[in-house]
Amino acid sequence: AQKVTQAQTEISVVEKEDVTLDCVYETRDTTYYLFWYKQPPSGELVFLIRRNSFDEQNEISGRYSWNFQKSTSSFNFTITASQVVDSAVYFCALSATYNTDKLIFGTGTRLQVFP
Amino acid sequence: DVKVTQSSRYLVKRTGEKVFLECVQDMDHENMFWYRQDPGLGLRLIYFSYDVKMKEKGDIPEGYSVSREKKERFSLILESASTNQTSMYLCASSVTGALNYGYTFGSGTRLTVV
């Protein structure tokens, strides 16, 4: 069965600290996609990144970076020098090749960044 | 700017009422989805639709039904609302077979059943 686990329910940091959000997934498929979404207080989930299973290169986008490791089935998300505007719920999600249009979401990690 | 629009941001209904949650997308997406979001449980799929008049059950369809008469509109129906259906409901859409950006989400409807 496919599953996404975000073990961290809530994380609190002070502004400018670095923070890593963990995501561990389970799938038997060899081809799949992984996603991260941000849900700010407004409620709408916003796409952050997609990664396919054949691309294990880490990615950096400004203060955001993602570490994809197939050996440990993890797709972790790091925010460098966190800011108050980063406060949100972050979701990791997995798609499957047999049904690439359906996403399986983790339970989310609530990040609070204090000034 | 492409959008998924949910008709109500907040809704309060009484137990036993029939409730309609509406979702409209303007991107000509084939796929539409309804999720509910609860603390500690994340997003759980209720129903989804790959095409007009097509629907498939998700993980938690009990107590819900859906309607997709037009490509752009996907309605979630609570046949007889109960207090355990108090939740945040999120609608999403996507292009078939092209998960470049995953889903586009609406802002959600927070439903309270009293």
Coordinates of C-alpha atoms in Angstrom, one line a residue, chain B residues 1-113:
Chain B
D1 CA -4.9 33.7 -13.3
V2 CA -6.2 30.1 -13.2
K3 CA -8.5 29.3 -10.5
V4 CA -10.5 26.8 -8.6
T5 CA -13.4 28.5 -6.9
Q6 CA -15.4 27.1 -4.0
S7 CA -18.7 28.8 -3.6
S8 CA -18.6 29.3 0.2
R9 CA -15.7 30.0 2.6
Y10 CA -17.7 29.3 5.7
L11 CA -21.0 27.3 6.1
V12 CA -23.1 26.4 9.1
K13 CA -25.8 23.8 8.6
R14 CA -28.1 21.8 10.9
T15 CA -28.0 18.1 11.4
G16 CA -30.1 16.3 8.8
E17 CA -29.9 19.0 6.2
K18 CA -28.9 18.2 2.7
V19 CA -25.8 20.3 1.9
F20 CA -24.3 21.2 -1.4
L21 CA -20.7 22.3 -1.8
E22 CA -19.9 23.7 -5.1
C23 CA -16.5 23.9 -6.9
V24 CA -15.8 25.5 -10.3
Q25 CA -12.5 25.5 -12.2
D26 CA -11.7 27.6 -15.2
M27 CA -8.7 25.6 -16.5
D28 CA -10.5 23.0 -18.6
H29 CA -9.1 20.3 -16.4
E30 CA -10.4 16.8 -16.8
N31 CA -9.9 15.7 -13.2
M32 CA -11.6 17.1 -10.2
F33 CA -11.3 16.0 -6.5
W34 CA -13.0 16.5 -3.2
Y35 CA -10.9 16.1 0.0
R36 CA -11.7 16.8 3.6
Q37 CA -9.0 18.0 6.0
D38 CA -9.1 17.3 9.7
P39 CA -6.4 18.0 12.3
G40 CA -4.0 15.0 12.6
L41 CA -5.5 13.2 9.6
G42 CA -4.3 15.4 6.8
L43 CA -6.2 15.3 3.5
R44 CA -8.5 12.4 2.8
L45 CA -10.0 11.8 -0.6
I46 CA -13.8 11.6 -0.7
Y47 CA -14.6 11.4 -4.4
F48 CA -13.0 12.2 -7.6
S49 CA -14.0 12.5 -11.3
Y50 CA -12.0 11.9 -14.4
D51 CA -14.7 13.2 -16.8
V52 CA -18.1 14.7 -17.0
K53 CA -20.7 12.3 -15.4
M54 CA -17.8 10.0 -14.3
K55 CA -17.1 9.6 -10.6
E56 CA -15.1 7.3 -8.4
K57 CA -15.1 6.7 -4.7
G58 CA -12.1 7.8 -2.7
D59 CA -11.1 6.6 0.7
I60 CA -14.0 8.0 2.7
P61 CA -17.1 8.3 0.5
E62 CA -19.7 7.2 3.1
G63 CA -22.3 9.9 3.7
Y64 CA -21.3 11.8 0.6
S65 CA -22.2 11.9 -3.1
V66 CA -21.0 14.0 -6.0
S67 CA -22.3 15.4 -9.3
R68 CA -20.4 16.4 -12.4
E69 CA -22.8 17.5 -15.1
K70 CA -20.4 20.0 -16.7
K71 CA -16.6 19.7 -17.0
E72 CA -15.9 22.8 -15.0
R73 CA -18.2 22.1 -12.0
F74 CA -17.9 19.4 -9.4
S75 CA -20.4 19.3 -6.5
L76 CA -20.1 17.5 -3.2
I77 CA -23.4 16.6 -1.6
L78 CA -24.0 15.6 2.0
E79 CA -27.2 13.8 1.9
S80 CA -28.0 14.2 5.5
A81 CA -25.4 16.3 7.3
S82 CA -24.1 15.0 10.6
T83 CA -21.9 16.6 13.2
N84 CA -19.0 14.3 12.3
Q85 CA -18.9 15.9 8.9
T86 CA -17.8 19.2 10.4
S87 CA -14.6 19.7 8.6
M88 CA -12.6 21.7 6.0
Y89 CA -13.5 20.6 2.5
L90 CA -11.0 21.2 -0.3
C91 CA -11.7 20.9 -4.0
A92 CA -8.9 20.4 -6.5
S93 CA -8.4 19.9 -10.2
S94 CA -5.7 18.6 -12.5
V95 CA -4.9 17.8 -16.1
T96 CA -5.1 14.1 -17.0
G97 CA -1.7 12.4 -17.0
A98 CA 0.2 15.6 -16.6
L99 CA 1.0 16.0 -12.9
N100 CA 3.5 18.8 -13.6
Y101 CA 2.1 20.8 -10.8
G102 CA 0.0 18.3 -9.1
Y103 CA -3.3 19.8 -8.3
T104 CA -4.7 23.3 -8.3
F105 CA -6.7 23.8 -5.1
G106 CA -9.5 26.0 -4.1
S107 CA -9.4 28.0 -0.8
G108 CA -11.6 25.5 1.0
T109 CA -15.0 25.5 2.6
R110 CA -15.1 25.3 6.4
L111 CA -18.4 23.4 7.2
T112 CA -19.8 23.3 10.7
V113 CA -22.8 21.0 11.3

